[in-house]
Coordinates of C-alpha atoms in Angstrom, one line a residue:
X1 CA -18.1 -2.6 35.7
X2 CA -18.8 -6.4 35.6
X3 CA -16.7 -8.8 37.5
X4 CA -15.1 -10.2 34.4
X5 CA -14.1 -7.0 32.7
X6 CA -12.9 -5.8 36.2
X7 CA -10.6 -8.8 36.5
X8 CA -9.2 -8.3 32.8
X9 CA -8.5 -4.8 33.6
X10 CA -6.8 -5.5 36.7
X11 CA -4.6 -8.3 35.3
X12 CA -3.7 -6.3 32.4
X13 CA -2.6 -3.2 34.3
X14 CA -0.5 -5.4 36.5
X15 CA 1.3 -7.0 33.6
X16 CA 1.7 -3.8 31.5
X17 CA 5.5 -2.9 31.5
X18 CA 4.8 0.8 30.4
X19 CA 3.9 3.2 33.3
X20 CA 2.2 5.5 30.8
X21 CA -0.2 2.9 29.7
X22 CA -0.8 1.9 33.1
X23 CA -1.8 5.4 34.3
X24 CA -4.0 5.9 31.2
X25 CA -5.9 2.6 32.3
X26 CA -6.0 3.3 35.9
X27 CA -7.4 6.7 35.2
X28 CA -10.3 5.3 33.4
X29 CA -10.7 3.0 36.3
X30 CA -10.8 5.8 38.9
X31 CA -13.2 7.7 36.7
X32 CA -15.4 4.7 36.6
X33 CA -15.4 5.0 32.8
X34 CA -16.9 1.6 32.1
X35 CA -17.8 2.5 28.5
X36 CA -14.3 3.3 27.4
X37 CA -12.8 0.3 29.4
X38 CA -15.3 -1.9 27.7
X39 CA -14.0 -0.5 24.3
X40 CA -10.6 -1.1 25.1
X41 CA -11.0 -4.8 26.4
X42 CA -13.6 -5.8 23.8
X43 CA -11.0 -8.2 22.3
X44 CA -7.7 -7.7 21.0
X45 CA -6.1 -5.7 18.1
X46 CA -6.2 -8.4 15.3
X47 CA -2.9 -9.4 13.5
X48 CA -4.6 -9.2 10.3
X49 CA -3.1 -8.0 6.6
X50 CA 0.5 -8.0 7.1
X51 CA 0.5 -7.3 10.7
X52 CA -1.2 -4.7 12.9
X53 CA -2.9 -1.1 12.6
X54 CA -4.8 0.8 15.1
X55 CA -5.2 3.9 17.2
X56 CA -2.6 4.3 19.8
X57 CA -3.6 3.8 23.4
X58 CA -3.5 1.6 26.3
X59 CA -5.3 -1.8 26.5
X60 CA -5.5 -4.9 24.0
X61 CA -7.5 -3.1 21.4
X62 CA -4.9 -0.4 20.9
X63 CA -1.2 0.2 19.6
X64 CA 1.0 0.4 22.7
X65 CA 4.2 -1.2 23.9
X66 CA 2.5 -4.0 25.6
X67 CA 0.8 -5.1 22.4
X68 CA 4.0 -4.7 20.4
X69 CA 6.0 -6.9 22.7
X70 CA 3.2 -9.5 22.9
X71 CA 3.1 -9.5 19.0
X72 CA 6.8 -9.6 18.7
X73 CA 7.0 -12.4 21.0
X74 CA 4.6 -14.4 19.0
X75 CA 6.3 -13.7 15.8
X76 CA 9.6 -14.8 17.2
X77 CA 8.2 -18.0 18.4
X78 CA 6.8 -18.6 14.8
X79 CA 10.0 -18.0 13.1
X80 CA 12.0 -20.2 15.6
X81 CA 9.4 -22.9 14.6
X82 CA 9.6 -22.4 10.9
X83 CA 13.1 -21.1 9.9
X84 CA 15.8 -23.5 10.6
X85 CA 18.8 -21.2 9.7
X86 CA 17.1 -18.1 11.7
X87 CA 20.2 -17.7 13.7
X88 CA 22.4 -16.7 10.9
X89 CA 19.7 -14.9 8.9
X90 CA 18.1 -12.7 11.6
X91 CA 15.4 -10.1 11.4
X92 CA 15.4 -6.3 10.0
X93 CA 13.5 -3.7 11.9
X94 CA 12.8 0.0 10.7
X95 CA 10.3 2.7 11.8
X96 CA 8.7 5.8 10.5
X97 CA 8.5 9.2 12.0
X98 CA 5.2 8.9 14.1
X99 CA 5.6 9.5 18.0
X100 CA 5.8 6.2 19.2
X101 CA 7.4 4.4 16.1
X102 CA 10.9 4.7 17.6
X103 CA 9.9 3.1 20.9
X104 CA 7.7 0.5 19.4
X105 CA 10.8 -0.7 17.1
X106 CA 13.2 -0.6 19.9
X107 CA 10.6 -2.9 22.0
X108 CA 10.5 -5.3 18.9
X109 CA 14.3 -5.4 18.9
X110 CA 14.5 -6.0 22.5
X111 CA 12.0 -8.8 22.5
X112 CA 13.6 -10.7 19.6
X113 CA 17.2 -10.2 20.8
X114 CA 16.2 -11.7 24.2
X115 CA 14.8 -14.6 22.2
X116 CA 18.6 -15.1 20.7
X117 CA 17.2 -13.8 17.6
X118 CA 19.8 -11.6 15.7
X119 CA 18.3 -8.2 14.8
X120 CA 19.2 -5.5 12.2
X121 CA 17.6 -2.2 13.5
X122 CA 17.9 1.1 11.7
X123 CA 19.6 3.9 13.6
X124 CA 17.0 6.4 12.5
X125 CA 13.7 6.8 10.7
X126 CA 13.3 4.8 7.3
X127 CA 11.1 4.6 4.5
X128 CA 9.2 1.5 4.3
X129 CA 10.8 0.3 1.1
X130 CA 14.0 0.7 2.8
X131 CA 12.9 -2.2 5.1
X132 CA 11.8 -4.6 2.6
X133 CA 15.0 -3.8 0.5
X134 CA 16.8 -4.8 3.8
X135 CA 15.1 -8.1 4.0
X136 CA 16.6 -9.1 0.8
X137 CA 19.9 -7.3 1.2
X138 CA 20.8 -9.0 4.4
X139 CA 19.1 -12.4 3.3
X140 CA 17.2 -11.9 6.5
X141 CA 14.2 -14.4 7.7
X142 CA 11.8 -11.4 8.2
X143 CA 11.6 -7.7 8.3
X144 CA 9.2 -5.5 10.7
X145 CA 8.6 -1.9 9.8
X146 CA 6.6 0.2 12.4
X147 CA 4.4 2.5 10.5
X148 CA 0.9 3.5 10.0
X149 CA 1.5 4.8 6.5
X150 CA -1.0 7.5 5.4
X151 CA -3.3 7.1 8.4
X152 CA -4.4 9.9 10.7
X153 CA -1.9 10.8 13.6
X154 CA -3.5 9.0 16.2
X155 CA -2.7 5.6 14.6
X156 CA 0.5 3.4 14.4
X157 CA 0.9 0.0 12.9
X158 CA 3.2 -3.0 12.9
X159 CA 4.0 -4.6 9.4
X160 CA 5.8 -7.9 8.9
X161 CA 7.7 -9.2 5.8
X162 CA 8.8 -12.7 5.0
X163 CA 12.2 -13.8 3.9
X164 CA 11.2 -13.5 0.3
X165 CA 11.0 -9.8 1.0
X166 CA 7.2 -9.6 0.3
X167 CA 4.4 -9.0 3.0
X168 CA 3.1 -12.3 4.6
X169 CA 0.4 -14.2 3.0
X170 CA -1.2 -17.6 4.0
X171 CA -0.2 -19.6 5.7
X172 CA 2.3 -17.6 7.7
X173 CA -0.1 -14.7 8.6
X174 CA -2.5 -17.2 10.6
X175 CA 0.4 -19.1 11.7
X176 CA 1.9 -15.8 13.2
X177 CA -1.5 -14.6 14.4
X178 CA -1.8 -18.0 16.5
X179 CA 1.4 -17.6 18.0
X180 CA 0.7 -14.0 18.8
X181 CA -2.5 -14.8 20.6
X182 CA -0.7 -17.6 22.7
X183 CA 2.1 -14.9 23.7
X184 CA -0.5 -12.6 24.6
X185 CA -2.2 -14.9 27.1
X186 CA 1.1 -16.0 28.5
X187 CA 2.2 -12.6 29.1
X188 CA -0.5 -11.6 31.6
X189 CA 1.0 -14.2 34.0
X190 CA 4.6 -14.2 32.8
X191 CA 6.8 -11.2 32.0
X192 CA 8.3 -10.8 28.4
X193 CA 11.9 -10.5 28.6
X194 CA 13.6 -7.8 26.7
X195 CA 17.1 -6.8 26.1
X196 CA 18.2 -3.1 26.1
X197 CA 19.8 -1.9 23.1
X198 CA 23.3 -1.8 24.9
X199 CA 22.9 -5.3 26.1
X200 CA 21.8 -6.8 22.9
X201 CA 24.9 -5.1 21.1
X202 CA 27.2 -6.3 23.6
X203 CA 25.7 -10.0 23.3
X204 CA 26.2 -9.7 19.5
X205 CA 22.4 -10.1 18.7
X206 CA 22.0 -6.5 17.6
X207 CA 23.3 -4.7 14.5
X208 CA 22.6 -1.1 14.2
X209 CA 22.1 0.0 10.5
X210 CA 24.0 3.1 10.1
X211 CA 24.4 5.3 6.8
X212 CA 26.1 2.8 4.6
X213 CA 22.8 0.9 4.8
X214 CA 20.7 3.9 3.4
X215 CA 23.8 4.5 0.8
X216 CA 23.2 0.6 -0.2
X217 CA 19.5 1.4 -0.9
X218 CA 20.7 4.7 -2.8
X219 CA 23.2 2.8 -4.8
X220 CA 20.4 0.2 -5.8
X221 CA 18.3 2.8 -7.1
X222 CA 21.2 4.4 -9.0
X223 CA 22.0 1.1 -10.5
X224 CA 18.6 -0.3 -11.2
X225 CA 18.4 -1.8 -14.7
X226 CA 15.0 0.0 -15.1
X227 CA 16.0 3.3 -14.0
X228 CA 19.0 4.2 -16.8
X229 CA 17.1 6.3 -18.9
X230 CA 18.9 9.4 -18.5
X231 CA 17.3 11.4 -21.5
X232 CA 17.7 15.1 -20.7
X233 CA 17.0 15.0 -16.9
X234 CA 17.7 18.6 -16.6
X235 CA 14.5 19.5 -18.5
X236 CA 12.4 18.3 -15.6
X237 CA 11.1 20.7 -13.0
X238 CA 9.3 19.2 -10.0
X239 CA 7.9 20.4 -6.6
X240 CA 8.1 17.7 -4.0
X241 CA 6.7 16.9 -0.6
X242 CA 7.3 14.3 2.1
X243 CA 4.0 15.2 3.7
X244 CA 5.7 15.1 7.2
X245 CA 7.1 11.8 6.6
X246 CA 10.3 10.3 6.3
X247 CA 11.0 10.5 2.4
X248 CA 12.6 14.0 1.8
X249 CA 16.1 13.2 2.4
X250 CA 16.3 10.0 0.4
X251 CA 14.1 11.5 -2.5
X252 CA 16.2 14.4 -2.8
X253 CA 19.1 12.6 -3.0
X254 CA 18.0 9.8 -5.6
X255 CA 16.7 12.6 -7.8
X256 CA 19.9 14.4 -7.8
X257 CA 21.7 11.0 -8.5
X258 CA 19.6 10.8 -11.6
X259 CA 20.3 14.2 -12.6
X260 CA 17.1 16.0 -11.9
X261 CA 18.3 19.3 -10.5
X262 CA 15.2 21.6 -10.6
X263 CA 13.7 20.1 -7.3
X264 CA 11.7 22.3 -4.9
X265 CA 10.7 20.7 -1.6
X266 CA 7.8 21.9 0.4
X267 CA 9.7 23.2 3.6
X268 CA 6.7 23.2 5.8
X269 CA 6.2 19.4 5.1
X270 CA 9.8 18.4 4.7
X271 CA 10.6 16.9 8.1
X272 CA 9.0 14.3 10.1
X273 CA 6.1 15.3 12.3
X274 CA 3.8 13.0 13.8
X275 CA 1.2 15.6 14.3
X276 CA 0.9 16.2 10.6
X277 CA 0.0 19.9 11.2
X278 CA -0.7 21.1 7.7
X279 CA -2.8 18.3 6.3
X280 CA -6.0 17.0 7.7
X281 CA -5.3 13.4 6.7
X282 CA -1.8 12.6 5.6
X283 CA -2.8 10.8 2.5
X284 CA -2.4 12.2 -1.1
X285 CA -5.6 10.8 -2.5
X286 CA -7.6 12.9 0.2
X287 CA -8.9 16.3 -0.8
X288 CA -6.5 19.2 -0.1
X289 CA -3.5 16.9 0.8
X290 CA -1.7 18.1 -2.3
X291 CA -2.5 21.7 -1.8
X292 CA 0.9 23.0 -0.4
X293 CA 2.9 21.0 -3.2
X294 CA 0.7 22.1 -5.9
X295 CA 1.3 25.7 -4.8
X296 CA 5.1 25.3 -4.6
X297 CA 5.1 23.8 -8.3
X298 CA 2.9 26.9 -9.2
X299 CA 5.4 29.3 -7.6
X300 CA 8.3 27.7 -9.6
X301 CA 6.1 26.9 -12.9
X302 CA 7.2 23.3 -12.3
X303 CA 6.1 20.5 -14.6
X304 CA 5.3 18.1 -11.8
X305 CA 3.9 18.4 -8.1
X306 CA 5.1 15.2 -6.6
X307 CA 4.3 13.5 -3.0
X308 CA 5.2 10.5 -1.1
X309 CA 2.8 9.4 1.8
X310 CA 4.5 9.6 5.4
X311 CA 6.4 6.3 5.0
X312 CA 7.2 6.9 1.3
X313 CA 5.8 3.7 0.0
X314 CA 3.2 5.7 -2.2
X315 CA 3.7 8.0 -4.9
X316 CA 1.5 10.9 -6.1
X317 CA 1.7 13.4 -8.8
X318 CA -0.1 16.3 -10.2
X319 CA 0.9 17.4 -13.7
X320 CA 0.8 20.8 -15.1
X321 CA -1.5 21.6 -18.1
X322 CA -1.4 23.9 -20.7
X323 CA -3.6 26.4 -19.0
X324 CA -0.8 26.5 -16.2
X325 CA -3.0 24.8 -13.6
X326 CA -2.3 21.3 -12.1
X327 CA -4.4 18.2 -12.3
X328 CA -3.7 15.1 -10.2
X329 CA -3.2 11.8 -11.9
X330 CA -5.2 8.8 -10.7
X331 CA -3.4 6.0 -9.7
X332 CA -4.8 3.8 -12.7
X333 CA -3.3 6.8 -15.0
X334 CA 0.3 6.6 -13.4
X335 CA 0.1 2.8 -13.4
X336 CA -0.6 2.6 -17.0
X337 CA 1.8 5.5 -17.9
X338 CA 4.5 3.5 -16.0
X339 CA 3.5 0.1 -18.0
X340 CA 3.8 1.6 -21.2
X341 CA 6.9 3.3 -20.5
X342 CA 8.9 0.6 -18.9
X343 CA 7.8 -2.0 -21.6
X344 CA 8.9 0.5 -24.3
X345 CA 12.3 0.2 -22.8
X346 CA 12.6 -3.1 -21.3
X347 CA 14.4 -5.9 -23.2
X348 CA 12.5 -8.9 -24.6
X349 CA 13.4 -11.0 -21.4
X350 CA 11.7 -8.7 -19.0
X351 CA 8.1 -8.2 -19.9
X352 CA 6.0 -9.4 -16.9
X353 CA 3.8 -7.0 -15.3
X354 CA 1.0 -7.4 -12.6
X355 CA -1.9 -5.3 -11.3
X356 CA -4.9 -6.1 -9.2
X357 CA -8.8 -7.1 -9.9
X358 CA -9.9 -3.6 -8.8
X359 CA -7.4 -1.7 -10.6
X360 CA -8.0 -0.6 -14.4
X361 CA -8.1 -3.3 -17.0
X362 CA -5.9 -0.9 -19.4
X363 CA -2.5 -2.1 -18.3
X364 CA -3.4 -5.6 -19.4
X365 CA -4.4 -4.4 -22.7
X366 CA -1.4 -2.2 -23.1
X367 CA 0.8 -5.0 -22.1
X368 CA -0.8 -7.4 -24.6
X369 CA -0.5 -5.0 -27.5
X370 CA 3.4 -4.7 -26.6
X371 CA 3.9 -8.6 -26.6
X372 CA 4.0 -8.7 -22.7
X373 CA 2.1 -10.7 -20.1
X374 CA 0.0 -8.9 -17.4
X375 CA -1.2 -11.0 -14.2
X376 CA -4.3 -10.1 -12.3
X377 CA -4.3 -10.8 -8.6
X378 CA -6.5 -10.1 -5.5
X379 CA -6.3 -6.6 -4.0
X380 CA -3.2 -5.8 -2.1
X381 CA 0.5 -5.7 -2.7
X382 CA 1.1 -8.7 -0.5
X383 CA -0.7 -10.7 -3.4
X384 CA 1.0 -8.5 -6.3
X385 CA 4.5 -9.4 -5.0
X386 CA 4.3 -12.9 -4.0
X387 CA 3.0 -13.4 -7.6
X388 CA 5.9 -11.5 -9.0
X389 CA 8.2 -13.6 -7.0
X390 CA 6.8 -16.8 -8.2
X391 CA 5.9 -16.4 -11.7
X392 CA 9.1 -15.0 -13.4
X393 CA 11.3 -17.3 -15.7
X394 CA 14.6 -16.4 -17.2
X395 CA 12.9 -15.7 -20.6
X396 CA 10.2 -13.6 -18.9
X397 CA 11.5 -11.3 -15.9
X398 CA 9.6 -9.3 -13.8
X399 CA 9.3 -5.4 -14.7
X400 CA 6.4 -3.7 -13.0
X401 CA 3.4 -3.8 -10.6
X402 CA 0.8 -1.6 -9.4
X403 CA -2.5 -1.2 -7.6
X404 CA -4.9 1.7 -8.0
X405 CA -4.3 3.0 -4.4
X406 CA -0.9 4.8 -5.5
X407 CA 1.3 1.8 -5.2
X408 CA 3.9 1.1 -7.7
X409 CA 6.9 -1.4 -7.9
X410 CA 9.6 -0.7 -10.6
X411 CA 11.9 -3.5 -11.1
X412 CA 12.9 -6.2 -8.7
X413 CA 14.9 -4.3 -6.2
X414 CA 12.1 -4.0 -3.6
X415 CA 9.3 -6.6 -3.1
X416 CA 6.8 -4.0 -1.9
X417 CA 5.5 -0.5 -3.0
X418 CA 8.3 1.9 -3.4
X419 CA 7.3 5.6 -3.8
X420 CA 11.1 6.6 -4.0
X421 CA 12.1 4.4 -7.1
X422 CA 8.7 5.5 -8.6
X423 CA 9.6 9.2 -8.3
X424 CA 12.4 8.6 -10.2
X425 CA 11.0 6.7 -12.8
X426 CA 8.2 9.2 -13.2
X427 CA 10.8 12.0 -13.7
X428 CA 12.6 10.0 -16.3
X429 CA 9.5 9.4 -18.3
X430 CA 8.9 13.2 -18.1
X431 CA 12.2 14.0 -19.2
X432 CA 12.2 11.7 -22.2
X433 CA 8.8 13.3 -23.4
X434 CA 10.1 16.8 -22.8
X435 CA 13.1 16.2 -24.8
X436 CA 10.6 15.4 -27.8
X437 CA 8.5 18.4 -26.7
X438 CA 5.9 16.3 -25.5
X439 CA 4.1 16.0 -22.3
X440 CA 2.4 13.4 -19.7
X441 CA -1.0 14.4 -21.2
X442 CA 0.1 13.9 -24.8
X443 CA 1.2 10.4 -23.9
X444 CA -2.0 9.6 -22.1
X445 CA -3.8 10.8 -25.0
X446 CA -1.9 8.4 -27.2
X447 CA -2.8 5.5 -24.9
X448 CA -6.3 6.3 -24.7
X449 CA -6.8 6.7 -28.5
X450 CA -5.4 3.3 -28.9
X451 CA -7.3 1.3 -26.2
X452 CA -10.0 3.6 -25.2
X453 CA -10.5 6.1 -22.3
X454 CA -10.8 3.9 -19.3
X455 CA -12.6 5.7 -16.3
X456 CA -12.7 4.0 -12.9
X457 CA -14.6 4.9 -9.9
X458 CA -15.2 3.1 -6.5
X459 CA -18.3 3.5 -4.2
X460 CA -18.8 2.1 -0.8
X461 CA -22.2 1.6 0.2
X462 CA -23.6 1.2 3.7
X463 CA -26.6 -0.7 3.9
X464 CA -29.3 -1.3 6.5
X465 CA -28.9 -4.2 9.0
X466 CA -31.8 -6.0 7.7
X467 CA -30.4 -5.9 4.3
X468 CA -30.0 -9.4 2.8
X469 CA -26.4 -10.8 2.3
X470 CA -25.6 -9.1 -0.9
X471 CA -23.3 -11.6 -2.0
X472 CA -25.6 -14.6 -1.7
X473 CA -28.5 -12.8 -3.2
X474 CA -26.3 -12.0 -6.4
X475 CA -25.3 -15.6 -6.5
X476 CA -28.9 -16.8 -6.0
X477 CA -30.2 -14.3 -8.6
X478 CA -27.4 -13.7 -11.0
X479 CA -28.2 -10.9 -13.3
X480 CA -28.4 -11.4 -17.2
X481 CA -27.9 -7.5 -17.5
X482 CA -26.1 -4.7 -15.3
X483 CA -27.3 -1.1 -15.7
X484 CA -28.7 -2.1 -19.2
X485 CA -25.6 -3.7 -20.3
X486 CA -25.6 -7.6 -21.3
X487 CA -23.3 -9.7 -18.9
X488 CA -20.6 -11.4 -20.7
X489 CA -19.1 -13.4 -17.9
X490 CA -19.2 -13.4 -14.1
X491 CA -15.9 -14.3 -12.2
X492 CA -16.9 -15.7 -8.7
X493 CA -13.5 -15.6 -6.9
X494 CA -15.3 -17.4 -3.7
X495 CA -15.3 -20.6 -5.7
X496 CA -12.6 -19.8 -8.3
X497 CA -15.1 -19.9 -11.2
X498 CA -15.8 -17.9 -14.6
X499 CA -19.3 -18.4 -16.1
X500 CA -20.0 -17.1 -19.5
X501 CA -23.3 -16.1 -20.6
X502 CA -23.6 -19.1 -23.0
X503 CA -23.0 -21.3 -19.8
X504 CA -19.4 -22.4 -20.2
X505 CA -17.1 -22.3 -17.2
X506 CA -13.5 -21.7 -16.5
X507 CA -11.5 -21.9 -13.6
X508 CA -9.7 -18.9 -12.1
X509 CA -6.4 -19.2 -10.4
X510 CA -6.8 -16.9 -7.7
X511 CA -7.0 -17.4 -3.8
X512 CA -10.6 -17.9 -2.7
X513 CA -12.1 -14.5 -1.8
X514 CA -15.6 -13.3 -1.5
X515 CA -15.7 -11.1 -4.7
X516 CA -17.9 -11.0 -7.8
X517 CA -16.7 -9.5 -11.2
X518 CA -19.2 -8.7 -13.9
X519 CA -17.8 -8.4 -17.5
X520 CA -20.2 -6.4 -19.7
X521 CA -20.7 -5.5 -23.4
X522 CA -18.9 -2.4 -24.4
X523 CA -15.8 -3.2 -22.2
X524 CA -17.6 -2.0 -18.8
X525 CA -17.1 -3.9 -15.6
X526 CA -18.6 -4.1 -12.2
X527 CA -16.8 -5.5 -9.2
X528 CA -18.8 -6.3 -5.9
X529 CA -17.0 -6.9 -2.7
X530 CA -19.6 -7.7 0.1
X531 CA -18.3 -7.1 3.8
X532 CA -18.6 -10.4 5.9
X533 CA -18.7 -8.4 9.2
X534 CA -21.2 -5.5 8.4
X535 CA -24.1 -4.6 6.1
X536 CA -21.6 -2.8 3.5
X537 CA -20.3 -3.3 0.1
X538 CA -17.6 -1.9 -2.0
X539 CA -18.3 -1.5 -5.7
X540 CA -15.6 -0.8 -8.3
X541 CA -16.9 0.4 -11.8
X542 CA -15.0 0.8 -15.0
X543 CA -16.3 2.3 -18.3
X544 CA -14.5 2.5 -21.7
X545 CA -15.2 5.3 -23.9
X546 CA -13.9 5.2 -27.5
X547 CA -11.4 8.2 -28.2
X548 CA -11.5 9.7 -31.7
X549 CA -8.4 10.9 -33.3
X550 CA -9.7 14.6 -33.0
X551 CA -10.9 14.0 -29.5
X552 CA -9.2 15.9 -26.4
X553 CA -8.7 14.2 -23.1
X554 CA -11.2 16.7 -21.7
X555 CA -14.0 15.8 -24.1
X556 CA -13.4 12.0 -23.8
X557 CA -13.4 12.5 -20.1
X558 CA -16.7 14.4 -20.0
X559 CA -18.5 11.8 -22.1
X560 CA -17.0 8.7 -19.9
X561 CA -18.0 10.7 -16.7
X562 CA -21.5 11.0 -17.8
X563 CA -21.7 7.3 -18.8
X564 CA -20.1 6.4 -15.2
X565 CA -22.8 8.5 -13.5
X566 CA -25.6 6.8 -15.1
X567 CA -23.8 3.4 -14.7
X568 CA -23.3 3.9 -10.7
X569 CA -26.8 4.9 -10.3
X570 CA -28.6 2.0 -12.3
X571 CA -26.3 -0.5 -10.5
X572 CA -27.0 0.8 -6.9
X573 CA -30.7 0.7 -7.6
X574 CA -30.6 -2.9 -8.7
X575 CA -29.2 -4.0 -5.2
X576 CA -31.4 -5.4 -2.9
X577 CA -32.7 -2.9 -0.3

């Protein structure tokens, strides 16, 4: 081990307040495992999109108590500098069911209360949307939720909300990151102070959030303006899984409140379990993750097989087909079903919807046909929600937002993804259709027949180390056609410019980002997001297939899929090698 690394490891072990982490690192030292120590001390777990996420383990590159304490110290310093009424507003903290989440949340509460900052701490596990709700409910200055969402068991994370109830965006993300870096440096020589929960409660800086807080969220869903369609809820039957997460009790409760009585929970996945023993990857999008809930739905011949991810901010659903088997809807299909349904019931003063650049363009077309507005943002709910907060007017209030990765916000009670309110809304949509003898598939077919069958796909392409910079290459050699289709316009988000084929220019009102969007004839689209750190690009594709009056969903999808396969193959072949 080189001298510099040895010194860093020694200083960290001496400063680390967690005996378990100390032992973990010391064992690596005793085993002369310089390779592993080099990885653990290659830098610091970056405070990035909304906070931290990483593999649990000792050292500055892992999620551990010392890193959580350093991060919270930096966040507290930033809040003190930025929020004049911090003392009266405080910070809400919650946590999911992963093994270390409760300890990390208690550490965060101990650091903030030692700094004199009031903390509202959940007394038990809480779904992520409850923490986002809590920020608004208490008028807090910020919120922290300890969760790794749908990541594998070895991960954990630390997500930060600003006082508006949405995930942090610039300039707060970089401002907090700078304070965290400073706090981390200082913590090596100066111990970070913590109060125990008992000391904090005695000092009056800690408020434990008991059942009445959870009931406030429950009442919020029951009273939500957009969740008042109680058309024949008794007709709906559904299987549900919390996927070893924290959603089951609240999900079952809010469904019962809405009158949905035929609910069958997957017992093996109902309780929180940080090992996620029955799924390889606790993400409803992953192959096999929905197997048990679909089996439960099959057992009861239920209409729907529904899932929340482990922190219950995402919602997934498979729908029974006429043959009796189940097919999972894509995030885009659920999104457009929600948009159409909610706009059909909303008042003329509540017609603002939002989606992201990589989600289907179908919602914007549906919204336009129904006299509504759809705003497109950069990828990520932090952008969706901050726009949803900033854009509404008294004459055009916010209604709905979604992104294709199974994230939905229904109404304005929570400014983040909320898989629990989405579960209720989808049940109400299904009930309304059932009362007319119709199904989700019937509604999808109607939408596609009006606007075209929209098929979306995503491909991540690993490139060779010597491959030219893809973004620079495409900007220097702008294509006139893509996969044989003429380019109508190109959006270059890196400079906020839309260039049309005839040379016209328009300004794009989006934060600058290294993204290129090609709109093509026939309604097709390609989005290219080059990586700035590795030879990899993500490509998002959309094709639109006209659906005739006599077409079935199956025949339209087959044509669209064939079209998509050719499209992807031709586009990838055109990229520099």
